[in-house]
Tab-separated table of C-alpha atoms in Angstrom:
chain	number	residue	atom	x	y	z
H	1	MET	CA	-0.679	8.052	-4.335
H	2	VAL	CA	1.905	5.885	-2.850
H	3	THR	CA	3.523	8.678	-1.014
H	4	ALA	CA	0.153	9.649	0.506
H	5	MET	CA	-0.490	6.181	1.554
H	6	VAL	CA	2.859	5.676	3.183
H	7	GLU	CA	2.593	8.938	5.006
H	8	GLN	CA	-0.967	7.997	6.111
H	9	ILE	CA	0.175	4.683	7.426
H	10	ASP	CA	3.044	6.413	9.221
H	11	ARG	CA	0.850	8.839	10.968
H	12	ARG	CA	-1.751	6.090	11.849
H	13	ARG	CA	0.372	2.979	12.201
H	14	SER	CA	-1.619	1.541	15.225
H	15	PHE	CA	-4.846	1.910	13.318
H	16	TYR	CA	-3.510	0.188	10.194
H	17	LEU	CA	-2.018	-2.597	12.209
H	18	THR	CA	-5.463	-3.197	13.806
H	19	LEU	CA	-7.175	-2.944	10.364
H	20	VAL	CA	-4.773	-5.221	8.487
H	21	ARG	CA	-3.489	-7.662	10.845
H	22	GLY	CA	-5.692	-7.313	13.837
H	23	SER	CA	-9.416	-7.275	15.088
H	24	GLY	CA	-10.390	-4.785	12.468
H	25	VAL	CA	-10.602	-7.743	9.910
H	26	ALA	CA	-13.193	-9.476	12.175
H	27	ASP	CA	-15.793	-6.765	11.492
H	28	PRO	CA	-17.127	-7.330	7.914
H	29	ARG	CA	-17.910	-3.539	7.625
H	30	VAL	CA	-14.352	-2.625	8.238
H	31	SER	CA	-13.182	-5.283	5.798
H	32	GLU	CA	-15.543	-3.894	3.242
H	33	VAL	CA	-14.256	-0.308	3.677
H	34	HIS	CA	-10.647	-1.487	3.400
H	35	ASP	CA	-11.432	-3.726	0.334
H	36	SER	CA	-13.432	-0.725	-1.240
H	37	ALA	CA	-10.451	1.699	-0.803
H	38	ARG	CA	-8.000	-0.872	-2.342
H	39	SER	CA	-10.319	-1.247	-5.293
H	40	VAL	CA	-10.734	2.406	-5.853
H	41	SER	CA	-7.067	2.892	-5.690
H	42	THR	CA	-6.633	0.049	-8.107
H	43	ASP	CA	-9.076	1.643	-10.537
H	44	ARG	CA	-7.303	4.958	-10.359
H	45	VAL	CA	-3.860	3.467	-11.063
H	46	MET	CA	-5.255	1.246	-13.871
H	47	SER	CA	-6.865	4.404	-15.477
H	48	ALA	CA	-3.905	6.831	-14.971
H	49	LEU	CA	-1.411	4.361	-16.517
H	50	GLY	CA	-3.718	2.981	-19.189
H	51	LEU	CA	-3.064	-0.696	-18.227
H	52	ALA	CA	-4.545	-3.637	-19.711
H	53	SER	CA	-7.391	-5.250	-17.553
H	54	SER	CA	-5.283	-8.390	-17.214
H	55	LEU	CA	-2.943	-6.407	-14.993
H	56	ARG	CA	-5.525	-5.573	-12.399
H	57	PRO	CA	-4.638	-8.359	-10.041
H	58	VAL	CA	-1.139	-7.207	-9.917
H	59	VAL	CA	-2.007	-3.480	-9.239
H	60	HIS	CA	-4.576	-4.701	-6.692
H	61	ALA	CA	-1.939	-6.779	-4.913
H	62	ARG	CA	0.491	-4.051	-4.998
H	63	TRP	CA	-1.506	-2.109	-2.392
H	64	ALA	CA	-1.194	-4.861	0.108
H	65	TYR	CA	2.566	-4.886	-0.638
H	66	VAL	CA	2.684	-1.162	-0.121
H	67	GLU	CA	0.901	-1.442	3.133
H	68	ASP	CA	3.168	-4.108	4.495
H	69	ARG	CA	6.317	-2.160	3.387
H	70	ALA	CA	5.004	0.910	4.958
H	71	LEU	CA	4.008	-0.788	8.235
H	72	SER	CA	7.451	-2.291	8.512
H	73	TRP	CA	9.135	1.031	7.623
H	74	SER	CA	6.967	3.070	10.024
H	75	GLY	CA	7.792	0.603	12.931
H	76	ASP	CA	11.272	2.140	13.230
H	77	PRO	CA	11.846	5.564	14.668
H	78	ALA	CA	12.310	8.159	11.987
H	79	SER	CA	15.884	8.655	13.049
H	80	GLU	CA	16.717	4.849	12.659
H	81	ARG	CA	15.188	4.261	9.336
H	82	THR	CA	17.626	2.913	6.908
H	83	GLU	CA	15.360	4.087	3.890
H	84	SER	CA	13.966	7.534	3.240
H	85	LEU	CA	10.368	8.033	2.361
H	86	ASP	CA	11.336	8.836	-1.355
H	87	GLU	CA	13.403	5.519	-1.485
H	88	LEU	CA	10.506	3.479	-0.131
H	89	VAL	CA	8.068	5.134	-2.529
H	90	ALA	CA	10.483	4.675	-5.460
H	91	HIS	CA	10.862	1.006	-4.637
H	92	CYS	CA	7.139	0.529	-4.370
H	93	GLU	CA	6.603	2.116	-7.640
H	94	ARG	CA	9.234	-0.133	-9.470
H	95	VAL	CA	7.659	-3.422	-8.189
H	96	PRO	CA	4.640	-3.337	-10.341
H	97	ALA	CA	6.541	-2.034	-13.347
H	98	ALA	CA	8.917	-5.112	-13.119
H	99	VAL	CA	6.044	-7.734	-12.767
H	100	CYS	CA	3.979	-6.069	-15.536
H	101	ALA	CA	7.076	-6.112	-17.822
H	102	GLU	CA	7.378	-9.808	-17.607
H	103	PRO	CA	6.141	-11.844	-20.588
H	104	GLY	CA	3.055	-14.079	-20.215
């Protein structure tokens, strides 16, 4: 899922910038679609990994983190990126595991 999201953002960077940081958030319908997509993605990850419901906020917030990392990464020309797609995805996959592993 992370790879697909990063690739999508890379292909449609201008759209995502507008959606996440620009005028797209001013339209409640656009915000609802974005929130719904993030919620569905969160539900899928929760289910696939069998995570406790108490971790839902972490998984949900992770999508914002992935979006931000993908937007930053895709802002550089492909030939100048210091991180490969696989490295970026691996990093984004490690983040929630590290947070979820913390006690309390």
